[in-house]
Short mmCIF file of C-alpha atoms in Angstrom, two decimals:
data_model
loop_
_atom_site.label_atom_id
_atom_site.label_comp_id
_atom_site.label_asym_id
_atom_site.label_seq_id
_atom_site.Cartn_x
_atom_site.Cartn_y
_atom_site.Cartn_z
CA MET A 659 -0.09 -0.10 -0.04
CA ASN A 660 1.11 3.27 -0.72
CA VAL A 661 0.60 6.77 1.46
CA LYS A 662 -1.88 7.87 -0.65
CA GLU A 663 -4.18 4.78 0.41
CA VAL A 664 -2.91 4.44 3.56
CA LEU A 665 -4.33 7.18 4.12
CA GLY A 666 -7.62 6.56 2.13
CA ASN A 667 -8.18 3.51 4.34
CA LEU A 668 -8.27 5.61 7.57
CA GLY A 669 -10.18 8.33 5.75
CA LEU A 670 -7.92 10.97 6.34
CA LEU A 671 -7.07 11.31 2.97
CA GLU A 672 -9.46 14.24 2.45
CA TYR A 673 -8.67 15.99 4.96
CA PHE A 674 -4.41 15.34 3.87
CA ALA A 675 -5.46 17.55 0.61
CA GLU A 676 -7.17 20.07 2.22
CA LYS A 677 -6.20 23.13 1.01
CA ARG A 678 -4.50 26.17 4.00
CA THR A 679 -3.70 28.83 3.51
CA CYS A 680 -1.28 30.74 5.16
CA LYS A 681 -1.97 33.73 7.26
CA LYS A 682 1.13 35.60 6.70
CA CYS A 683 2.53 35.05 2.22
CA GLY A 684 -1.65 33.75 1.23
CA ALA A 685 0.72 31.06 -0.23
CA GLU A 686 -2.03 27.94 -0.85
CA GLU A 687 -0.44 24.26 -0.07
CA ASN A 688 -2.14 20.97 0.54
CA TYR A 689 -2.05 20.64 4.65
CA SER A 690 0.40 17.31 4.37
CA VAL A 691 2.78 19.88 3.13
CA PHE A 692 2.21 22.38 5.74
CA LYS A 693 2.30 19.43 7.89
CA ASN A 694 5.39 17.54 7.04
CA ASN A 695 6.57 20.77 7.43
CA ASN A 696 6.80 21.07 10.92
CA MET A 697 3.27 23.75 10.05
CA ILE A 698 6.29 26.44 9.32
CA CYS A 699 4.96 28.18 5.54
CA PRO A 700 6.80 27.01 2.77
CA SER A 701 6.99 30.02 0.24
CA CYS A 702 7.92 32.62 3.80
CA GLY A 703 9.30 30.91 6.74
CA ALA A 704 6.08 32.02 8.83
CA TYR A 705 5.54 29.97 11.83
CA MET A 706 1.18 28.08 12.09
CA ARG A 707 -0.39 28.22 15.07
CA MET A 708 -0.50 24.23 15.63
CA THR A 709 -3.47 22.11 17.38
CA ALA A 710 -1.69 20.10 20.62
CA ASP A 711 -2.39 16.64 17.83
CA GLU A 712 0.46 18.16 15.81
CA ARG A 713 2.23 19.54 19.17
CA ILE A 714 1.87 16.32 20.17
CA ASP A 715 2.67 14.60 17.18
CA LEU A 716 6.08 16.73 17.18
CA ILE A 717 7.68 16.45 20.46
CA VAL A 718 6.73 13.02 22.17
CA ASP A 719 7.70 9.61 20.65
CA LYS A 720 5.51 7.55 18.54
CA ASP A 721 2.59 6.16 20.49
CA THR A 722 4.20 6.96 23.79
CA PHE A 723 1.46 9.33 24.42
CA ILE A 724 -1.29 8.13 27.56
CA GLU A 725 -3.71 11.11 27.75
CA THR A 726 -4.90 11.89 31.50
CA ASN A 727 -8.33 13.55 31.73
CA ALA A 728 -9.49 13.19 28.50
CA SER A 729 -13.27 13.97 29.31
CA MET A 730 -13.01 16.20 31.37
CA GLU A 731 -15.30 19.08 29.54
CA SER A 732 -16.81 22.82 31.07
CA LYS A 733 -19.86 23.39 32.35
CA ASN A 734 -21.66 27.21 32.57
CA ILE A 735 -21.16 28.05 35.57
CA ILE A 736 -22.55 31.31 35.95
CA ALA A 737 -24.88 31.23 33.82
CA PHE A 738 -23.01 33.36 31.59
CA PRO A 739 -25.01 34.42 28.86
CA GLU A 740 -24.32 32.72 25.33
CA TYR A 741 -21.47 30.41 27.10
CA THR A 742 -23.42 27.39 26.56
CA ALA A 743 -23.56 28.21 22.65
CA LYS A 744 -19.96 28.76 22.13
CA LEU A 745 -18.38 25.62 24.66
CA LYS A 746 -20.99 24.04 22.32
CA LYS A 747 -19.30 25.26 18.78
CA ALA A 748 -15.86 24.97 19.81
CA LYS A 749 -15.92 21.12 20.54
CA LYS A 750 -17.48 21.25 17.21
CA ASP A 751 -15.03 23.68 15.51
CA SER A 752 -12.05 22.09 17.19
CA SER A 753 -13.02 18.22 17.86
CA LEU A 754 -11.25 18.94 21.31
CA LYS A 755 -13.27 18.97 24.58
CA GLU A 756 -11.57 21.71 25.71
CA ALA A 757 -8.12 23.80 25.21
CA VAL A 758 -5.11 21.99 26.64
CA VAL A 759 -4.27 17.98 25.80
CA CYS A 760 -3.40 16.27 28.67
CA GLY A 761 -0.81 13.27 29.10
CA THR A 762 2.85 11.55 29.90
CA GLY A 763 4.83 9.83 27.32
CA THR A 764 8.35 10.47 26.27
CA ILE A 765 10.93 12.82 24.84
CA GLY A 766 13.56 11.76 23.58
CA GLY A 767 12.55 8.71 25.43
CA GLN A 768 12.58 10.75 28.99
CA LYS A 769 9.40 10.26 30.79
CA CYS A 770 7.51 13.09 31.18
CA ALA A 771 4.09 14.85 31.81
CA ILE A 772 3.08 17.16 29.51
CA PHE A 773 0.47 19.79 28.44
CA VAL A 774 -0.33 21.20 25.08
CA MET A 775 -2.81 24.13 25.35
CA ASP A 776 -4.52 24.36 21.66
CA SER A 777 -6.03 28.46 20.45
CA SER A 778 -9.21 26.86 17.93
CA PHE A 779 -10.58 25.54 21.45
CA MET A 780 -12.00 29.88 22.16
CA MET A 781 -8.74 30.92 22.34
CA GLY A 782 -7.24 28.27 24.27
CA SER A 783 -8.92 30.99 27.03
CA MET A 784 -8.80 28.91 30.84
CA GLY A 785 -11.70 28.39 32.19
CA THR A 786 -12.12 25.43 35.19
CA VAL A 787 -11.33 22.94 33.32
CA VAL A 788 -8.43 23.95 31.85
CA GLY A 789 -6.88 25.22 34.91
CA GLU A 790 -8.50 21.65 36.72
CA LYS A 791 -6.16 19.59 34.08
CA ILE A 792 -2.99 20.94 34.49
CA THR A 793 -3.22 21.75 38.07
CA ARG A 794 -3.68 17.46 38.43
CA LEU A 795 -1.33 17.05 36.09
CA PHE A 796 1.14 18.96 37.89
CA GLU A 797 -0.35 17.05 41.26
CA MET A 798 0.31 13.71 39.72
CA ALA A 799 3.93 15.06 38.33
CA THR A 800 4.65 15.62 41.58
CA GLU A 801 3.47 12.04 43.53
CA ASN A 802 6.10 10.71 40.47
CA ASN A 803 8.84 12.69 40.47
CA LEU A 804 8.06 13.56 36.78
CA PRO A 805 9.61 16.59 34.71
CA VAL A 806 6.77 18.97 32.82
CA VAL A 807 6.80 19.98 29.63
CA GLY A 808 4.28 22.89 29.10
CA PHE A 809 3.21 24.48 25.85
CA THR A 810 1.34 27.83 26.98
CA THR A 811 -0.73 29.42 23.54
CA SER A 812 -3.81 31.24 25.06
CA GLY A 813 -5.53 34.80 25.01
CA GLY A 814 -5.89 34.77 28.45
CA ALA A 815 -8.71 33.71 31.23
CA ARG A 816 -11.99 32.96 30.04
CA MET A 817 -14.13 35.77 30.91
CA GLN A 818 -17.79 33.71 30.40
CA GLU A 819 -16.17 32.46 34.27
CA GLY A 820 -15.61 35.06 35.38
CA ILE A 821 -14.34 35.04 38.89
CA TYR A 822 -13.93 30.70 38.08
CA SER A 823 -11.38 31.68 35.80
CA LEU A 824 -9.38 34.26 37.04
CA MET A 825 -8.55 31.52 40.94
CA GLN A 826 -7.65 29.09 38.08
CA MET A 827 -4.64 31.28 38.19
CA ALA A 828 -4.26 30.72 41.75
CA LYS A 829 -4.44 27.41 41.78
CA VAL A 830 -2.52 25.88 39.47
CA SER A 831 0.51 28.02 40.57
CA GLY A 832 0.03 26.39 43.67
CA ALA A 833 0.89 23.89 42.06
CA VAL A 834 3.66 24.37 39.78
CA HIS A 835 5.25 25.67 43.18
CA ARG A 836 4.37 21.91 45.14
CA HIS A 837 6.44 20.45 41.94
CA SER A 838 9.19 23.08 42.65
CA GLU A 839 9.30 22.26 46.05
CA ALA A 840 9.89 17.88 45.36
CA GLY A 841 12.70 19.21 43.54
CA ASN A 842 11.02 18.52 39.82
CA LEU A 843 11.85 20.10 36.45
CA TYR A 844 9.14 22.62 34.97
CA ILE A 845 9.32 23.19 31.11
CA ALA A 846 7.58 26.19 29.68
CA VAL A 847 7.01 26.56 26.29
CA LEU A 848 5.61 30.14 24.66
CA THR A 849 4.28 29.42 21.50
CA ASP A 850 1.88 32.00 20.04
CA PRO A 851 -0.09 33.65 20.92
CA THR A 852 0.64 33.32 24.80
CA THR A 853 -1.31 35.80 27.04
CA GLY A 854 -2.40 37.92 29.96
CA GLY A 855 -3.41 35.05 32.48
CA ILE A 856 -1.56 32.98 31.30
CA THR A 857 1.75 34.89 30.68
CA ALA A 858 0.98 36.08 34.56
CA SER A 859 1.05 32.83 36.22
CA PHE A 860 2.28 29.02 34.73
CA ALA A 861 3.13 30.62 31.56
CA MET A 862 6.13 32.05 33.40
CA GLN A 863 6.66 29.95 36.45
CA GLY A 864 9.43 27.44 34.83
CA ASP A 865 12.52 26.30 35.62
CA ILE A 866 13.39 26.81 31.76
CA THR A 867 11.35 29.40 29.77
CA ILE A 868 11.05 28.28 25.89
CA ALA A 869 9.66 30.22 23.30
CA GLU A 870 9.12 29.67 19.50
CA PRO A 871 10.63 33.14 16.80
CA LYS A 872 8.22 35.79 17.00
CA ALA A 873 5.46 34.97 19.49
CA LEU A 874 4.02 37.06 20.46
CA ILE A 875 3.92 36.54 24.70
CA GLY A 876 2.87 39.27 26.65
CA PHE A 877 0.47 40.66 29.89
CA ALA A 878 -1.66 43.12 28.25
CA GLY A 879 -3.32 43.61 24.88
CA GLN A 880 -1.38 45.63 22.38
CA ARG A 881 -4.70 47.82 21.63
CA VAL A 882 -5.33 48.39 25.67
CA ILE A 883 -1.41 49.80 25.48
CA GLU A 884 -1.78 51.91 22.43
CA GLN A 885 -5.25 53.48 23.59
CA THR A 886 -4.34 53.96 26.43
CA THR A 887 -0.95 55.43 26.92
CA GLY A 888 -1.44 57.29 23.29
CA GLU A 889 2.01 55.36 22.22
CA LYS A 890 2.94 53.88 18.81
CA LEU A 891 4.49 50.02 19.92
CA PRO A 892 8.03 49.74 19.55
CA LYS A 893 8.42 47.22 16.72
CA GLY A 894 8.56 43.89 17.83
CA PHE A 895 7.01 44.62 21.15
CA GLN A 896 6.00 41.82 23.24
CA ARG A 897 7.58 39.37 20.79
CA ALA A 898 9.83 36.50 22.04
CA GLU A 899 12.70 38.04 20.79
CA PHE A 900 11.80 41.78 22.33
CA LEU A 901 10.94 39.35 25.50
CA LEU A 902 14.73 37.82 25.35
CA GLU A 903 15.76 40.60 24.74
CA HIS A 904 14.34 42.02 28.28
CA GLY A 905 15.37 38.44 29.91
CA PHE A 906 12.16 36.75 29.94
CA VAL A 907 12.62 33.89 27.58
CA ASP A 908 15.50 31.18 28.43
CA ILE A 909 15.86 30.18 24.24
CA ILE A 910 13.91 31.23 21.32
CA GLU A 911 13.90 27.51 20.17
CA GLU A 912 12.97 27.11 16.42
CA ARG A 913 10.69 24.50 15.55
CA GLY A 914 13.01 22.28 13.78
CA ARG A 915 15.27 21.89 16.56
CA LEU A 916 12.46 22.22 19.42
CA LYS A 917 12.36 18.24 20.30
CA TYR A 918 16.58 17.84 20.70
CA THR A 919 16.74 20.75 22.96
CA ILE A 920 13.49 19.68 25.65
CA ALA A 921 14.91 16.22 25.51
CA ARG A 922 19.01 17.33 26.04
CA LEU A 923 17.65 19.09 29.46
CA LEU A 924 15.24 16.88 30.50
CA GLU A 925 18.36 14.17 30.07
CA LEU A 926 20.60 17.20 31.89
CA HIS A 927 18.18 17.35 34.41
CA SER A 928 17.50 13.49 35.14
CA ARG A 929 18.07 12.63 38.40
CA MET B 1312 -26.93 42.79 53.24
CA ALA B 1313 -29.59 45.32 53.42
CA VAL B 1314 -30.40 46.57 49.57
CA LEU B 1315 -29.78 44.33 46.84
CA LYS B 1316 -27.82 46.95 44.36
CA PRO B 1317 -27.30 46.10 40.65
CA SER B 1318 -23.75 44.94 40.66
CA TYR B 1319 -22.75 48.04 38.05
CA GLU B 1320 -23.74 50.05 41.37
CA ARG B 1321 -21.48 48.24 42.86
CA VAL B 1322 -18.55 48.29 40.39
CA LYS B 1323 -19.51 52.60 40.54
CA ALA B 1324 -19.16 52.36 44.32
CA ALA B 1325 -16.09 50.98 44.19
CA ARG B 1326 -14.46 53.21 41.58
CA SER B 1327 -16.16 55.83 43.29
CA ASN B 1328 -12.98 59.12 44.29
CA ASP B 1329 -14.65 59.14 47.33
CA ARG B 1330 -13.86 56.09 48.37
CA PRO B 1331 -11.11 55.37 50.48
CA MET B 1332 -8.15 53.45 49.56
CA GLY B 1333 -5.48 50.70 50.47
CA GLY B 1334 -3.62 53.74 51.94
CA TYR B 1335 -6.52 54.88 54.43
CA TYR B 1336 -7.22 51.39 55.79
CA ILE B 1337 -3.18 51.41 56.85
CA LYS B 1338 -3.25 55.10 58.27
CA HIS B 1339 -6.50 54.05 60.24
CA MET B 1340 -5.69 49.97 61.42
CA ILE B 1341 -2.04 49.77 61.23
CA ASP B 1342 -0.49 52.09 64.29
CA ASP B 1343 3.25 52.41 64.07
CA PHE B 1344 3.06 52.73 60.50
CA ILE B 1345 6.52 53.01 58.85
CA GLU B 1346 6.82 52.55 55.21
CA LEU B 1347 9.56 50.41 53.53
CA HIS B 1348 10.08 51.17 49.71
CA GLY B 1349 11.73 50.17 46.82
CA ASP B 1350 11.71 47.10 44.71
CA ARG B 1351 15.78 46.37 44.99
CA ARG B 1352 16.10 46.09 41.40
CA PHE B 1353 14.79 48.79 39.21
CA GLY B 1354 12.81 51.18 41.33
CA ASP B 1355 9.93 51.69 43.80
CA ASP B 1356 5.63 51.45 42.77
CA GLY B 1357 4.14 54.69 43.90
CA ALA B 1358 1.13 52.65 43.32
CA ILE B 1359 1.79 50.53 46.02
CA VAL B 1360 2.19 51.53 49.61
CA ALA B 1361 4.25 48.67 52.32
CA GLY B 1362 5.40 48.70 55.34
CA VAL B 1363 5.42 46.82 59.09
CA GLY B 1364 3.77 48.89 61.76
CA TYR B 1365 1.04 47.43 64.61
CA LEU B 1366 -2.53 45.90 64.77
CA ASP B 1367 -3.42 46.30 68.04
CA GLY B 1368 -0.78 45.33 68.96
CA ILE B 1369 0.80 42.40 66.82
CA PRO B 1370 3.26 43.22 64.82
CA VAL B 1371 2.34 43.00 61.22
CA THR B 1372 3.48 43.80 57.37
CA ALA B 1373 0.80 45.50 55.56
CA ILE B 1374 0.60 46.23 51.80
CA ALA B 1375 -1.75 48.65 50.42
CA MET B 1376 -2.90 49.63 46.80
CA GLU B 1377 -3.41 53.41 46.83
CA ARG B 1378 -3.97 55.51 43.73
CA GLY B 1379 -3.38 58.25 45.96
CA ASP B 1380 -5.81 62.33 46.05
CA SER B 1381 -4.90 65.42 44.38
CA ILE B 1382 -4.30 65.24 41.09
CA GLU B 1383 -0.36 65.17 42.09
CA GLU B 1384 -0.10 62.31 44.59
CA ARG B 1385 -2.37 60.23 41.63
CA MET B 1386 0.39 61.04 39.02
CA ARG B 1387 2.85 59.95 41.43
CA ARG B 1388 1.08 56.72 41.98
CA ASN B 1389 -0.33 56.55 38.74
CA PHE B 1390 -4.06 56.24 39.57
CA GLY B 1391 -2.95 53.34 41.73
CA CYS B 1392 -2.45 51.07 38.66
CA PRO B 1393 0.82 49.08 39.79
CA SER B 1394 3.64 48.45 38.00
CA PRO B 1395 5.94 45.32 37.82
CA GLU B 1396 7.92 47.67 40.88
CA GLY B 1397 4.96 47.24 42.64
CA TYR B 1398 4.57 43.44 43.35
CA ARG B 1399 8.52 43.44 43.43
CA LYS B 1400 8.44 45.04 46.27
CA ALA B 1401 4.94 43.09 47.19
CA LEU B 1402 7.23 39.75 47.31
CA ARG B 1403 10.21 41.59 48.90
CA LEU B 1404 8.71 42.30 52.08
CA MET B 1405 6.52 38.98 52.56
CA LYS B 1406 9.54 37.22 52.68
CA GLU B 1407 11.16 40.56 54.51
CA ALA B 1408 7.67 39.04 56.56
CA GLU B 1409 7.79 35.55 57.16
CA LYS B 1410 11.48 35.34 58.43
CA PHE B 1411 10.16 37.06 61.06
CA HIS B 1412 7.08 35.23 61.51
CA ARG B 1413 4.78 38.02 60.89
CA PRO B 1414 0.94 37.93 59.31
CA ILE B 1415 0.44 39.87 56.01
CA ILE B 1416 -2.14 42.20 55.59
CA CYS B 1417 -3.08 43.23 51.92
CA PHE B 1418 -5.65 45.81 50.83
CA ILE B 1419 -6.22 45.12 46.87
CA GLY B 1420 -8.90 48.16 45.20
CA SER B 1421 -7.30 49.22 42.07
CA SER B 1422 -8.05 48.76 37.83
CA GLY B 1423 -5.64 46.88 37.29
CA ALA B 1424 -2.63 46.44 36.57
CA ASN B 1425 -0.34 49.15 34.28
CA PRO B 1426 -0.95 48.81 30.92
CA GLY B 1427 1.76 50.47 29.20
CA ILE B 1428 5.50 50.15 26.99
CA GLU B 1429 7.82 49.93 30.14
CA ALA B 1430 5.47 47.82 32.46
CA GLU B 1431 5.78 44.80 29.69
CA GLU B 1432 9.10 45.85 28.97
CA ARG B 1433 10.59 44.73 32.81
CA GLY B 1434 8.36 41.79 33.21
CA GLN B 1435 4.73 43.03 34.02
CA GLY B 1436 2.96 39.27 34.07
CA GLU B 1437 6.78 37.74 35.14
CA ALA B 1438 6.40 39.90 37.98
CA ILE B 1439 2.42 38.88 38.61
CA ALA B 1440 3.77 34.81 37.82
CA GLU B 1441 6.51 35.40 40.65
CA ASN B 1442 4.42 36.83 43.70
CA LEU B 1443 0.97 33.61 42.64
CA VAL B 1444 3.60 31.07 42.89
CA GLU B 1445 5.77 32.48 46.09
CA MET B 1446 3.05 33.86 48.18
CA MET B 1447 1.97 30.22 48.30
CA GLY B 1448 4.53 29.61 50.21
CA ILE B 1449 5.18 32.01 52.10
CA LYS B 1450 5.24 30.94 55.83
CA SER B 1451 3.25 33.32 57.67
CA PRO B 1452 -0.63 34.60 57.43
CA ILE B 1453 -1.73 36.35 54.98
CA ILE B 1454 -5.11 37.75 54.55
CA SER B 1455 -6.14 39.63 51.44
CA VAL B 1456 -8.99 42.47 51.91
CA VAL B 1457 -10.89 44.33 48.31
CA VAL B 1458 -11.98 47.63 49.80
CA GLY B 1459 -12.16 48.78 45.94
CA GLU B 1460 -12.22 46.84 42.21
CA GLY B 1461 -10.20 44.30 43.05
CA GLY B 1462 -9.29 44.24 38.56
CA SER B 1463 -8.03 40.65 37.25
CA GLY B 1464 -4.40 39.70 37.76
CA GLY B 1465 -3.10 42.97 38.95
CA ALA B 1466 -4.97 41.89 42.08
CA LEU B 1467 -5.13 38.94 42.55
CA ALA B 1468 -1.10 39.38 42.86
CA LEU B 1469 -2.00 40.36 46.77
CA GLY B 1470 -4.33 38.15 46.65
CA VAL B 1471 -3.10 34.41 47.64
CA CYS B 1472 -4.21 34.01 50.35
CA ASP B 1473 -5.21 32.06 54.16
CA THR B 1474 -8.28 34.44 54.95
CA ALA B 1475 -9.51 36.74 51.57
CA ILE B 1476 -12.51 39.81 52.75
CA MET B 1477 -13.77 42.19 51.13
CA LEU B 1478 -16.03 45.39 51.92
CA GLU B 1479 -19.60 45.36 50.93
CA ASN B 1480 -18.96 47.72 47.88
CA SER B 1481 -15.96 46.43 46.59
CA VAL B 1482 -15.72 44.12 43.43
CA TYR B 1483 -13.31 41.64 42.42
CA SER B 1484 -13.59 40.62 38.44
CA VAL B 1485 -11.50 38.53 36.04
CA ILE B 1486 -12.09 41.43 33.72
CA SER B 1487 -13.41 45.11 34.10
CA PRO B 1488 -17.26 45.21 33.07
CA GLU B 1489 -15.91 47.14 30.59
CA GLY B 1490 -14.18 45.21 28.85
CA CYS B 1491 -15.79 42.55 28.50
CA ALA B 1492 -18.75 44.53 27.10
CA SER B 1493 -16.04 45.26 24.21
CA ILE B 1494 -14.89 42.82 23.91
CA LEU B 1495 -17.66 40.11 23.78
CA TRP B 1496 -20.52 42.61 22.54
CA LYS B 1497 -18.07 44.68 21.02
CA ASP B 1498 -20.09 48.12 23.08
CA SER B 1499 -18.48 49.09 25.84
CA ALA B 1500 -21.42 50.84 26.86
CA LYS B 1501 -22.68 47.69 27.62
CA ALA B 1502 -20.74 46.88 30.72
CA PRO B 1503 -23.86 47.25 33.61
CA GLU B 1504 -24.62 43.58 31.16
CA ALA B 1505 -21.42 42.60 31.60
CA ALA B 1506 -20.99 43.51 35.17
CA ASP B 1507 -23.94 41.22 35.79
CA ALA B 1508 -22.65 38.88 34.01
CA LEU B 1509 -19.82 38.82 35.40
CA LYS B 1510 -20.80 38.05 39.16
CA LEU B 1511 -18.67 40.37 40.78
CA THR B 1512 -20.31 41.41 43.64
CA ALA B 1513 -19.04 40.67 47.17
CA ASP B 1514 -21.89 38.99 47.74
CA ASP B 1515 -21.36 36.72 44.64
CA LEU B 1516 -18.40 35.49 45.32
CA TYR B 1517 -18.99 34.67 49.55
CA LYS B 1518 -21.84 32.81 47.25
CA PHE B 1519 -19.24 31.00 45.30
CA GLY B 1520 -17.38 30.54 49.10
CA ILE B 1521 -13.83 33.04 47.22
CA VAL B 1522 -14.16 34.92 49.31
CA GLU B 1523 -14.90 34.32 54.23
CA TYR B 1524 -16.13 37.88 55.15
CA VAL B 1525 -17.53 40.37 53.72
CA ILE B 1526 -18.13 43.72 56.02
CA GLU B 1527 -21.43 45.64 55.91
CA GLU B 1528 -21.44 49.34 54.41
CA GLU B 1529 -24.90 49.90 54.77
CA ASN B 1530 -25.25 52.82 57.65
CA ARG B 1531 -21.72 52.73 58.51
CA THR B 1532 -19.77 55.51 58.55
CA SER B 1533 -16.01 55.20 57.28
CA GLU B 1534 -14.60 54.17 60.86
CA GLU B 1535 -17.26 51.78 62.27
CA ILE B 1536 -16.09 50.02 58.19
CA CYS B 1537 -12.41 50.67 59.41
CA SER B 1538 -12.82 48.70 63.31
CA ALA B 1539 -14.84 46.18 61.74
CA LEU B 1540 -12.62 45.88 59.29
CA LYS B 1541 -10.04 45.78 62.10
CA ARG B 1542 -11.71 43.53 64.49
CA CYS B 1543 -11.71 41.21 61.81
CA VAL B 1544 -8.38 40.84 60.46
CA LYS B 1545 -7.31 40.37 63.78
CA ASP B 1546 -9.04 37.42 64.66
CA GLU B 1547 -8.19 35.35 61.47
CA ILE B 1548 -4.55 36.54 62.41
CA ILE B 1549 -4.92 35.76 65.48
CA ALA B 1550 -6.96 31.90 64.55
CA LYS B 1551 -3.75 31.50 62.01
CA LYS B 1552 -1.21 32.35 64.26
CA ALA B 1553 -2.66 28.76 65.90
CA LEU B 1554 -1.63 26.39 63.03
CA SER B 1555 1.59 25.03 62.74
CA VAL B 1556 3.34 25.82 59.34
CA ASP B 1557 2.27 22.72 57.66
CA GLU B 1558 -1.49 23.19 58.20
CA LEU B 1559 -0.75 26.81 57.07
CA LEU B 1560 0.11 26.02 54.08
CA ASP B 1561 -2.48 22.83 53.36
CA GLY B 1562 -5.13 25.18 54.52
CA ARG B 1563 -3.87 27.82 51.81
CA TYR B 1564 -3.24 26.07 49.03
CA ASN B 1565 -6.90 23.74 49.43
CA LYS B 1566 -8.75 26.99 49.83
CA PHE B 1567 -8.00 27.43 46.24
CA ARG B 1568 -7.43 24.03 44.82
CA LYS B 1569 -10.81 24.08 45.76
CA ILE B 1570 -11.81 25.81 43.73
CA GLY B 1571 -14.05 24.92 39.97
CA ASN B 1572 -12.76 21.48 41.13
CA CYS B 1573 -14.34 19.24 37.72
CA GLU B 1574 -15.85 15.93 37.61
CA ASP B 1575 -14.03 13.69 34.75
CA ASN B 1576 -16.68 11.16 33.19
CA GLN B 1577 -13.94 8.69 32.59
#
């Protein structure tokens, strides 16, 4: 069987033949062309946002990922208008149950706990389920003395869950604290975009902070800053390179080398 | 609570120009207060006042968001919007309090963190994140009081605590009602609807079990509110001081751990 037949049998042929457009330069290619190039546009080199599945394929050793708390789903806990319908639509459009996928696996043979946020589910925003899943992951990692490797991409806290979403920042921070106190490694990998309450909590709490090239990383939104200060934002403001320059990121790593770099760091910290 | 006011009325009350801010409560609750300045890294943030003094004879560290009264003072204090240096100063003094086994009282009242270019350059997100993770391990009791507008991550940076208290007309929210309305409905004039939807009043948060006490304001003068608050804070400090460090830190962890606990249908 050739690749086409295998994909056909799996019902994936259409998916891989589906056209995708680079948002940066407008180049149109089959999905498989982008996928085989680590979701980097072959024409202009722009990094496209990755889904959790694509990220796991790229980083985690083949067939080692075991998902945890996979079925946890959000409810409209404060009866926020239109939220129930929004959740339903997000599930349908993203084929995900929530904005983070958690689990265990190996990276370059090193066992670790892994969380991967996915911006295709309500802009990766954090409500109670995202907070709970990441908290449980850190607690499990603390119990088993596992390092945590986390990929962030998020617009911030999910306002449709009101104060509950804000409090998730503190809840996850508690679990990060206990994991760290027990002498475990946490590598945070910041991908485009990582903003708001995620930047102000677990995205910036890693022992090692890696960012993808040109990723938008910041706390306050750019439009809000412009409107409040009336100033023009400097070139490259809140991009990964800007954070590296100001001392808030350890490494900017290109996608093709990311797995190798994470594996080397895990090995170096193994006990 | 005597009269149930619509949520947005509470927001307006919390923001009111005449409403006492954190500095007032330090002045009226803490005796012999000595203000301590600076984050030892970059500067001193006027939007956060911090120092040491006595609460009814108990040595405490007090940290408060303050916007100031006169226009000059408000400019100096950046209208009460803290900068990264403010959060770092707060954390530095919490660690100093920990060293001397001194309880910590935080007063929260700010529209939120400073939306500025410099604040981002100096790692506003990282400063808040550091406070959240470090405050989980501070071995002294932490009592946080929301006295005005508790605006998002900037408020939470002083809000990781053992006991959370809100004044009746204070609010505590993930986003301002205006911000929420403009993002969701492209119309910041719908802020009153957003305020209702966000469930941000002291009453709401008490019902959710996120704050332990609400101090009534109805028919009370500022002095009376202040003395009721002082009694509440003092009782909590005495109760928390009696705990072992493990009990204290487990209690703090679990206070936040239980917020939004979800079932897994697996």
